[in-house]
Coordinates of C-alpha atoms and ligand atoms in Angstrom, one line a residue:
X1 CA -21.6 -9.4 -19.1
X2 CA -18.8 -11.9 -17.5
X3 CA -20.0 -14.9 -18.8
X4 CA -19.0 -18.7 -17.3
X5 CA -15.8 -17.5 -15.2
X6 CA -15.6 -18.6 -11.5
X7 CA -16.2 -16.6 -9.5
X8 CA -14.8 -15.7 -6.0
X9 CA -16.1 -13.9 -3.4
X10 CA -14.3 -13.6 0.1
X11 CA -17.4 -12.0 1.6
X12 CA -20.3 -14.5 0.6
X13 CA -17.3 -17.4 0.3
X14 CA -18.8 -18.2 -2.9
X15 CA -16.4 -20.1 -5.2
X16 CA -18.3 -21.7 -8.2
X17 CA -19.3 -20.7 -12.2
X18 CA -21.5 -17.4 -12.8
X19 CA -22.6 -15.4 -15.0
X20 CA -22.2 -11.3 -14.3
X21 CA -24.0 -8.8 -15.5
X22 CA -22.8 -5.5 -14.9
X23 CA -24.8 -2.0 -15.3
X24 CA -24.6 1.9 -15.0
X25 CA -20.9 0.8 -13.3
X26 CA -22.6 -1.5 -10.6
X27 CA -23.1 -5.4 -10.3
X28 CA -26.9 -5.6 -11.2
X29 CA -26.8 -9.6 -11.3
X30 CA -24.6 -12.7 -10.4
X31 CA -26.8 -15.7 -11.8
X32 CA -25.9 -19.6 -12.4
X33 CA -29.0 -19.0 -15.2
X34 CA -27.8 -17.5 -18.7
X35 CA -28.1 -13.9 -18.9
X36 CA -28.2 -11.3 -22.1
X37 CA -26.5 -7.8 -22.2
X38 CA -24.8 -6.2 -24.9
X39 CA -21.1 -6.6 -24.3
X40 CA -19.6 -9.8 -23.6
X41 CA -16.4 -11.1 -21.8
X42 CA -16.1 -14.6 -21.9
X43 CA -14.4 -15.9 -18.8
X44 CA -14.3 -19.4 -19.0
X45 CA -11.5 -20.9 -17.6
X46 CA -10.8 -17.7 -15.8
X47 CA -11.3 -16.4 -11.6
X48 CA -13.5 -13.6 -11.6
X49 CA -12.5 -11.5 -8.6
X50 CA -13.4 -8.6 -7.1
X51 CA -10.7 -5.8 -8.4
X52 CA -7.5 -5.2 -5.9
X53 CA -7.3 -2.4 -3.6
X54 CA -4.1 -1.6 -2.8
X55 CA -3.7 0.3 0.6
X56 CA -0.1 1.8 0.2
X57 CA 0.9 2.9 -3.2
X58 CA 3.3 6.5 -3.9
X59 CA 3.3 6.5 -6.8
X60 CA -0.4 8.6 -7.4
X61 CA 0.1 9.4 -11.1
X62 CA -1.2 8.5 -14.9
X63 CA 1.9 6.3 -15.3
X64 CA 1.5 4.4 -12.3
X65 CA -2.2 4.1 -12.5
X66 CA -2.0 2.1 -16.0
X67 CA 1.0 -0.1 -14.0
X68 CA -1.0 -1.0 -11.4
X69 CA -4.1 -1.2 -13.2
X70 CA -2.1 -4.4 -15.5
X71 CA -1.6 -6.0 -11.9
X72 CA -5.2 -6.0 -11.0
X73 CA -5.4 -2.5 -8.9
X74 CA -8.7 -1.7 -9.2
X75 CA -8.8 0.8 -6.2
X76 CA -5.1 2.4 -4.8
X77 CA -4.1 5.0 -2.1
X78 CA -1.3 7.0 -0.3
X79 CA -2.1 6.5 3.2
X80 CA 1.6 6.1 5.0
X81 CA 3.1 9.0 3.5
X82 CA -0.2 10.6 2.3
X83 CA -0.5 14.8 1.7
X84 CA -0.1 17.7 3.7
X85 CA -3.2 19.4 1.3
X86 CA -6.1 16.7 0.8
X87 CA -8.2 18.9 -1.1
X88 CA -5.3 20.3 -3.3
X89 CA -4.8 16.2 -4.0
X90 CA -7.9 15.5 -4.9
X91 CA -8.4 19.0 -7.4
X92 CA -5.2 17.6 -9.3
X93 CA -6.5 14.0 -10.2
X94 CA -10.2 15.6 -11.0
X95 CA -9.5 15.5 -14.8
X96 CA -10.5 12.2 -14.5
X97 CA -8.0 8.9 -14.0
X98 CA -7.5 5.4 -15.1
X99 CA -8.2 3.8 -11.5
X100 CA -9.7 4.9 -8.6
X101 CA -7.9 7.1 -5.7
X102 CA -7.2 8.4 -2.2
X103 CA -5.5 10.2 0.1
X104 CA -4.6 10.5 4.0
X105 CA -3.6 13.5 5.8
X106 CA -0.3 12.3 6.5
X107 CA 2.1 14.0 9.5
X108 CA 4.9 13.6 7.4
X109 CA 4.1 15.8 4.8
X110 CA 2.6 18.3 7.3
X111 CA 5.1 18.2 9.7
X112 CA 7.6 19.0 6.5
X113 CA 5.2 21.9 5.6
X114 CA 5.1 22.9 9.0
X115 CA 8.9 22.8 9.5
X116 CA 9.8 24.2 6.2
X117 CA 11.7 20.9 5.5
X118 CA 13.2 21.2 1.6
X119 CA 12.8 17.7 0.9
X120 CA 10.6 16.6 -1.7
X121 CA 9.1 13.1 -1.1
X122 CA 10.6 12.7 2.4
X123 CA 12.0 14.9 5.1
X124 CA 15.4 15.7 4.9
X125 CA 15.7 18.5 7.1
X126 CA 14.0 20.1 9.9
X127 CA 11.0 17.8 9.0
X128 CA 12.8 14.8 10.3
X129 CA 15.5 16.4 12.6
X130 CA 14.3 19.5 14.4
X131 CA 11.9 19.4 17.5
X132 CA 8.2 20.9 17.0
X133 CA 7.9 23.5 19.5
X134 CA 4.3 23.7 21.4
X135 CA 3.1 26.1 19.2
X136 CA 4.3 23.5 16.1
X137 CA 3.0 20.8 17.4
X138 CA -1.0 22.4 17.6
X139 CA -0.3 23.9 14.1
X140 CA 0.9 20.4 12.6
X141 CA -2.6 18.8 14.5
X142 CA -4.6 21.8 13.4
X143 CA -3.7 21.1 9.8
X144 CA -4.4 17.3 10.0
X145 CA -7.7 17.9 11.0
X146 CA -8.5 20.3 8.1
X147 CA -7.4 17.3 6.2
X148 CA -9.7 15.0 8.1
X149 CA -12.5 17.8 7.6
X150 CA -11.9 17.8 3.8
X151 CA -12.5 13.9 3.7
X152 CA -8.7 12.1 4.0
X153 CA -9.3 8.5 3.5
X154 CA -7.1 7.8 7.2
X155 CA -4.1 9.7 9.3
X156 CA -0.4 8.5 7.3
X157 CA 2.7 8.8 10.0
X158 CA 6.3 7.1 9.7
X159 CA 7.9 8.2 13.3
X160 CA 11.1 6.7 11.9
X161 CA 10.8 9.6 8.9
X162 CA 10.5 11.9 11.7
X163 CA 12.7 11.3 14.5
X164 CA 12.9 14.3 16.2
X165 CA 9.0 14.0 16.9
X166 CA 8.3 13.8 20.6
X167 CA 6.1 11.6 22.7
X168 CA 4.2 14.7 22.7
X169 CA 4.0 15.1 19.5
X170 CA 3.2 11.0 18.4
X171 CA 0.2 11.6 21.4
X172 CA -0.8 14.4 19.7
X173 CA -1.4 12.4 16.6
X174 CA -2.7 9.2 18.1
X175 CA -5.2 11.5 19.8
X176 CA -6.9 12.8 17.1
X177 CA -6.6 9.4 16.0
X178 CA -8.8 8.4 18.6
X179 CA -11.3 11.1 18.7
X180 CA -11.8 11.3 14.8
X181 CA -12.4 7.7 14.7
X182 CA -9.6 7.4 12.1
X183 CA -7.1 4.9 11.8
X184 CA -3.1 5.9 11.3
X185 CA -1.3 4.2 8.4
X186 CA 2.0 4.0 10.6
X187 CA 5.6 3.2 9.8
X188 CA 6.4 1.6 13.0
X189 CA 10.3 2.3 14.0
X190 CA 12.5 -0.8 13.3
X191 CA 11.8 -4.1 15.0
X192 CA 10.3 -5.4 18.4
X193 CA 11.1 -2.0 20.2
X194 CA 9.6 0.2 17.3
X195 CA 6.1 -1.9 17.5
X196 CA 6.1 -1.7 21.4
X197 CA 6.6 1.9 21.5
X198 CA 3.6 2.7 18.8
X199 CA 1.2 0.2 20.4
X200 CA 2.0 1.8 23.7
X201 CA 0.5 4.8 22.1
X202 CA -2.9 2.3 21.2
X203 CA -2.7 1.5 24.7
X204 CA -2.4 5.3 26.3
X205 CA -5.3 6.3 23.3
X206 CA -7.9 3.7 22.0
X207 CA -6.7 4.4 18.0
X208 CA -7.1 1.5 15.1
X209 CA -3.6 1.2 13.9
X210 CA -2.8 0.1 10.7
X211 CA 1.2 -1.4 10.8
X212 CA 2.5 -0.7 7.1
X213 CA 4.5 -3.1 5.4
X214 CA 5.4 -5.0 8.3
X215 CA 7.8 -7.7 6.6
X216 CA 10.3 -4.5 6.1
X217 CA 10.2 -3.0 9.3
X218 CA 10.2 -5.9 11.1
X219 CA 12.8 -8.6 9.5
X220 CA 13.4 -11.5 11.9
X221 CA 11.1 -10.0 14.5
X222 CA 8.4 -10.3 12.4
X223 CA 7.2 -13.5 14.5
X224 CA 7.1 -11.5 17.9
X225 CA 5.5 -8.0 15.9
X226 CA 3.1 -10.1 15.0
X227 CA 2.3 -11.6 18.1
X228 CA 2.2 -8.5 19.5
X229 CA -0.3 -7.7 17.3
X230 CA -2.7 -10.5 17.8
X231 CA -2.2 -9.4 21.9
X232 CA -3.1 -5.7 21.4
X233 CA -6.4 -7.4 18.9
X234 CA -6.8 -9.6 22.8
X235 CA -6.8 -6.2 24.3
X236 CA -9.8 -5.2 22.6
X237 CA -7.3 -2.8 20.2
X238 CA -8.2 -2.6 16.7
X239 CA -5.0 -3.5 14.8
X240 CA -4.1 -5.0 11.5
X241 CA -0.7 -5.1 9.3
X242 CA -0.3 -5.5 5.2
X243 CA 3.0 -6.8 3.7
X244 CA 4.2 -7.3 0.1
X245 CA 5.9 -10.5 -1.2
X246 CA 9.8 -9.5 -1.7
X247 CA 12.7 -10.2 0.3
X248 CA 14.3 -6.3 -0.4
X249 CA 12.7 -3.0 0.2
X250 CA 13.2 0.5 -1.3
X251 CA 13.1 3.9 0.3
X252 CA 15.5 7.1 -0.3
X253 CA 19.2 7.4 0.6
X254 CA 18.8 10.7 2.1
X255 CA 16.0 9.8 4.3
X256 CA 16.7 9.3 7.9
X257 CA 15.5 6.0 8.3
X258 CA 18.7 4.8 6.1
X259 CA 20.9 7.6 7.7
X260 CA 20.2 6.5 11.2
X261 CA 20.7 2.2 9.8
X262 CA 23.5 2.7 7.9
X263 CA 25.3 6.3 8.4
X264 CA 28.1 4.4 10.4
X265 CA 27.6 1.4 9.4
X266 CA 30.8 -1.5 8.3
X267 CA 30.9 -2.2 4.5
X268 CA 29.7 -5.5 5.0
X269 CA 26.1 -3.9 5.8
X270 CA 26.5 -1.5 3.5
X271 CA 26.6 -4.3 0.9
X272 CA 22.9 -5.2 1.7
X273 CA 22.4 -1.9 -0.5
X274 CA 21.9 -2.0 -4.5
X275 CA 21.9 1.2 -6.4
X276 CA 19.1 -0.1 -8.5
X277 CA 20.4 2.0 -11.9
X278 CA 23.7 0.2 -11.9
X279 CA 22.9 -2.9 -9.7
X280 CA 26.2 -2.5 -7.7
X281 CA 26.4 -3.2 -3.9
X282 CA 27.5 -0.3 -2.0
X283 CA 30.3 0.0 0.0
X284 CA 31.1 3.2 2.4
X285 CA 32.7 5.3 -0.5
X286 CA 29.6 4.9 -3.0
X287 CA 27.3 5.2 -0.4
X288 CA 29.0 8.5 0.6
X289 CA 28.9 9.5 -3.4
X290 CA 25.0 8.2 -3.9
X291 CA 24.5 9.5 -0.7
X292 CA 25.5 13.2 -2.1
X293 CA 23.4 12.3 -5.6
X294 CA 20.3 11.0 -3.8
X295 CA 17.6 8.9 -5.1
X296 CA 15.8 5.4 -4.4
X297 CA 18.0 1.9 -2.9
X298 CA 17.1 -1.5 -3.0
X299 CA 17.7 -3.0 0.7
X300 CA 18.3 -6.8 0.5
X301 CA 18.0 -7.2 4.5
X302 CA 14.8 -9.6 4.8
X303 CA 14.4 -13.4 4.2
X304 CA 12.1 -15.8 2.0
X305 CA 11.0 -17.2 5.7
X306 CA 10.1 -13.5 7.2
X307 CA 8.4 -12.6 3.6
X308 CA 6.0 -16.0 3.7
X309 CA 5.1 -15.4 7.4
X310 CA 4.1 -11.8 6.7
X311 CA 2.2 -12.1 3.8
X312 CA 0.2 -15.7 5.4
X313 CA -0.9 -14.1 9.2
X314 CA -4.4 -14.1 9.3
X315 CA -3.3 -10.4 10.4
X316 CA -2.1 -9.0 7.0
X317 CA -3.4 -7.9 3.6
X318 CA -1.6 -7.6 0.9
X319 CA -0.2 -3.6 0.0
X320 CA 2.4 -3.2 -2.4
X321 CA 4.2 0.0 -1.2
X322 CA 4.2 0.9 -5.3
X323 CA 7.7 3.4 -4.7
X324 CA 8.0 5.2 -8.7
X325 CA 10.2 7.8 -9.6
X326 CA 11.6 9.3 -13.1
X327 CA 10.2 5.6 -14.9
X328 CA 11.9 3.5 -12.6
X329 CA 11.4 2.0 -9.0
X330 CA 10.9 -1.3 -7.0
X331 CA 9.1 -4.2 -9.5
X332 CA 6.5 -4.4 -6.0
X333 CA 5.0 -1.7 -7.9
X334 CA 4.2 -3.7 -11.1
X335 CA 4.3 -7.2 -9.6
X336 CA 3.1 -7.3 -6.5
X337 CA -0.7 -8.7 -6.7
X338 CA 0.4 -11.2 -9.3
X339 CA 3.5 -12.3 -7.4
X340 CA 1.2 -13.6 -4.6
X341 CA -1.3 -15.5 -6.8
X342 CA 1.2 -16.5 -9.3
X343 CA 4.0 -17.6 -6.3
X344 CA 2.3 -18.0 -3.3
X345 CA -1.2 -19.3 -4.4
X346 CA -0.2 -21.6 -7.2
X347 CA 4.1 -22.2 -7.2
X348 CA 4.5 -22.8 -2.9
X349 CA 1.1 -22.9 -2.3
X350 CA 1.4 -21.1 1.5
X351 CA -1.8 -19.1 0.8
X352 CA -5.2 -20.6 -0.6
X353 CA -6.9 -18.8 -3.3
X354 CA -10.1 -17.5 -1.0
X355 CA -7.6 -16.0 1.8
X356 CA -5.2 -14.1 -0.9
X357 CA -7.9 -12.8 -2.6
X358 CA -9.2 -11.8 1.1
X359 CA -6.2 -9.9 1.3
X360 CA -6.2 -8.1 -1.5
X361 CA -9.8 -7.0 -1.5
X362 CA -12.5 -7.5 1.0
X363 CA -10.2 -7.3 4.2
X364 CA -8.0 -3.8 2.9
X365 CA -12.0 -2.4 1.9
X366 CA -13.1 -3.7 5.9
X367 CA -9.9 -1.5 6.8
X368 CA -11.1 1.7 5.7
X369 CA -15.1 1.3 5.6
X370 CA -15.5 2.6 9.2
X371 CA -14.6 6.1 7.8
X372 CA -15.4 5.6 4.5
X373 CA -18.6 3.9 4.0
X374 CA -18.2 4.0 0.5
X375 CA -15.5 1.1 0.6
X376 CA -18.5 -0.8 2.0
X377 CA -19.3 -1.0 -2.1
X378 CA -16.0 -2.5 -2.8
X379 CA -14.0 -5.4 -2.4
X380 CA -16.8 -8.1 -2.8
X381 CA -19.2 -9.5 -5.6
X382 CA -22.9 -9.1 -5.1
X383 CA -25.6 -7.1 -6.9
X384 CA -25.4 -3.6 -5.7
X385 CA -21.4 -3.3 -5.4
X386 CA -19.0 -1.3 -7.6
X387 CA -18.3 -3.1 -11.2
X388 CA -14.7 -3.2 -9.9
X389 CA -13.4 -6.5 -11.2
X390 CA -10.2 -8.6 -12.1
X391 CA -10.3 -11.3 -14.1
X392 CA -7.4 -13.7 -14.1
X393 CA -5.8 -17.0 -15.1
X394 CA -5.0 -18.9 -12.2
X395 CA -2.0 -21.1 -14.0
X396 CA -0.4 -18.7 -16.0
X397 CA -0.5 -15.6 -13.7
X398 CA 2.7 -14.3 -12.5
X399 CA 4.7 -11.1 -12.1
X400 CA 7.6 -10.4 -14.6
X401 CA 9.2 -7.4 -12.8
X402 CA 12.4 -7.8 -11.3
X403 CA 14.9 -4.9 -9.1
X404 CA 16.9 -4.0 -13.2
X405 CA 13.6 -4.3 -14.7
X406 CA 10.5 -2.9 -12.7
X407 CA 8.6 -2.0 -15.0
X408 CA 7.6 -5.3 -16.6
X409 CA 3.9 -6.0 -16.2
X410 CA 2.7 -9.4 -15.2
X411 CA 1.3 -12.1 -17.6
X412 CA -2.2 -13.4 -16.7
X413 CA -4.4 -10.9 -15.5
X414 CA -6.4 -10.7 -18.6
X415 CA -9.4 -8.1 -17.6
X416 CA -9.4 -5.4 -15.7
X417 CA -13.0 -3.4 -15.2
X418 CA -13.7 -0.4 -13.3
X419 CA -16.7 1.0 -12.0
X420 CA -18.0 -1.1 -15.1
X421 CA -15.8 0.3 -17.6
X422 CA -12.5 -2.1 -19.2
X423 CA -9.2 -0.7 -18.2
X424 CA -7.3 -3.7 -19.0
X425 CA -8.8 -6.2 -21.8
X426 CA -6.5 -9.4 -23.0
X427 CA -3.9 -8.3 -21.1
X428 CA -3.2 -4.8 -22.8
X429 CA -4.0 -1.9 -21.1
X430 CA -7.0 0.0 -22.8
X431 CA -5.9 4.0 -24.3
X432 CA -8.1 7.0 -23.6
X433 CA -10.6 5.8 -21.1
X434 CA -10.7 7.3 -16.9
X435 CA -13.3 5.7 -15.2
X436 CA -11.4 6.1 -11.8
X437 CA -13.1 7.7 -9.7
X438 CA -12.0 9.4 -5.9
X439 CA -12.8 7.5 -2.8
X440 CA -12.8 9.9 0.4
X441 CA -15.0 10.1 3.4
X442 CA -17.9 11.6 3.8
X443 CA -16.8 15.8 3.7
Ligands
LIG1 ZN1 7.1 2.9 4.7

């Protein structure tokens, strides 16, 4: 039982004191009346949400599970980058994990398997570089749809991690797109050309496109991409966009979407870059030396202004991008659900309490639940749903995480339940439970 918290619920628009009772890892009440159960969380004082699904997160492992789960994450995925073997995915997580899970068949990783690219996250080779022949190009679609067939949550593509595809090929995708009914988790190429080019493809095709992390692909176009947006929605298109709440961005230095920025460019762009272990800004001999090394860069090129548009279009939800590698990474990873209620909600107030827990539940679940009906479970609080729930204190909230120290959880999100089971209780994660379960479609 959740007893006297208020609770909010973006589906119903409730927003008022209830008691919950929870049972067999489902909501079996939500009553104004007293209720009686046998364990007790008192939440007065407290919101009682639904739990946070996070619709881009790469880091899919124990460690990042119990970090996400302290910032509310109730429910994550890897659908930009996503796997080249869904089933193979799944199999390694069925031990049983903290939160619950789920894949895309993403090109990327195909595309790599297909063109025996030796990078490990991202292409680096012939993955990004090389053009797919014909016979490539029907083996990379023949692959995604044994991923669709084995239940992948949605299609993950980043055409600006794989330049060398062709119209061809990006057809090719949007295609089966269109014909499986599945929407593509896409990292548009860079700006107002990058977003005309992909929704062309809507256009030529009839796919739902999901635009990743617009605020860091678009910058200062982020006004006109999201117009654009809201025009192909006028179309008839089915279209939406997620964005996380910080000004810099992270990705790999080998990768080509920071070879083709910043390969030639002056050191005064170059000092946008932080290598996040030393905090130094680079100039055009470090980034040569780091670029030999490899590893994660913070990118300072995007504005307070950009951030607050993004993350307040009735267009976005909230995705952190979680980026985690050897214990360290971007603080989006650890902060990003309580940086927009404790920020945004409460300290500048751009976003009301109802429309960011929107975003970060019921509208990512609406996303996927075309493909998955099981999301149609999730996201909202009504008898019958999934006992996913966070529980948090609306004026001490707030994300502690910053680019030297990511890994700081946030204060304020006291209780953390999934499919009925505490994850997170008083603020401390909970040791030896996995009540996570996967979320695919039907297979
Ligand atoms: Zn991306």
């Amino acid at each position: 039982m959740i007893l006297g918290g208020r609770v909010i619920d973006p589906e119903s628009s409730l927003d008022t004191v209830r008691n919950i009772g929870l049972l067999d890892g489902r909501i079996a009440i939500i009553a104004a009346e007293a209720i009686q159960g046998r364990d007790t969380i008192d939440a007065r004082g407290l919101v009682v949400a639904p739990g946070f699904i996070d619709l881009h997160d790469h880091g899919q492992t124990p460690e990042i599970y119990r970090l996400r789960s302290l910032d509310g994450v109730t429910t994550t995925f890897e659908l930009e980058v996503g796997a080249s073997d869904v089933d193979a995915w799944y199999r390694q997580r069925s031990a049983g994990q903290l939160i619950n899970h789920g894949v895309s068949i993403g090109h990327i990783k195909v595309r790599m398997a297909v063109m025996n690219d030796p990078g490990g996250f991202l292409p680096v080779g012939d993955g990004a570089y090389a053009q797919a022949s014909r016979a490539q190009i029907d083996e990379i679609i023949k692959r995604m749809e044994t991923g669709l067939s084995q239940g992948a949550v949605s299609i993950g593509a980043g055409f600006q991690y794989t330049p060398a595809a062709t119209c061809d090929e990006e057809l090719a995708v949007f295609r089966l797109a269109s014909t499986s009914k599945t929407p593509v988790h896409l990292h548009c190429r860079r700006g107002v050309t990058g977003v005309r080019k992909e929704l062309s493809l809507v256009d030529d095709t009839g796919a739902a496109l999901h635009v990743v992390h617009i605020n860091s692909t678009s910058l200062a176009d982020t006004p006109t991409t999201l117009q654009m947006i809201s025009d192909a929605r006028a179309r008839g298109h089915d279209v939406t966009a997620e964005a996380y709440p910080y000004a810099a961005g992270m990705t790999e230095i080998q990768s080509a979407t920071i070879q083709d920025i910043y390969g030639n460019a002056p050191d005064e762009q170059l000092a946008k870059i932080e290598w996040p272990t030393t905090g130094e800004r680079l100039n055009r001999e470090s980034f040569e030396r780091y670029r030999r090394i490899g590893g994660p860069i913070v990118v300072h090129d995007n504005s307070e202004e950009m951030v607050t548009m993004a993350l307040t279009s009735p267009l976005t939800v909230i995705a952190s991008d979680a980026y985690w590698q050897n214990g360290s990474g971007h603080p989006r990873t650890t902060g990003t659900f309580s940086r927009v209620l404790g920020r945004y909600v409460r300290e500048t107030q751009s976003l009301s309490m109802m429309d960011a827990i929107r975003k970060m539940t019921l509208a990512p679940a609406r996303r996927l639940e075309v493909r998955v009906p099981a999301m149609r479970q999730k996201g909202r609080l009504r008898a019958g749903a999934d006992a996913d729930i966070t529980i948090f204190n609306t004026a001490s909230v707030k994300d502690r995480s910053t680019y030297r120290e990511p890994s700081l959880a946030p204060v304020g999100i006291e209780h953390v339940i999934v499919n009925g089971v505490s994850v997170v209780a008083g603020g401390r994660p909970i040791d030896g439970v996995a009540p996570g379960k996967p979320v695919r479609a039907p297979h």
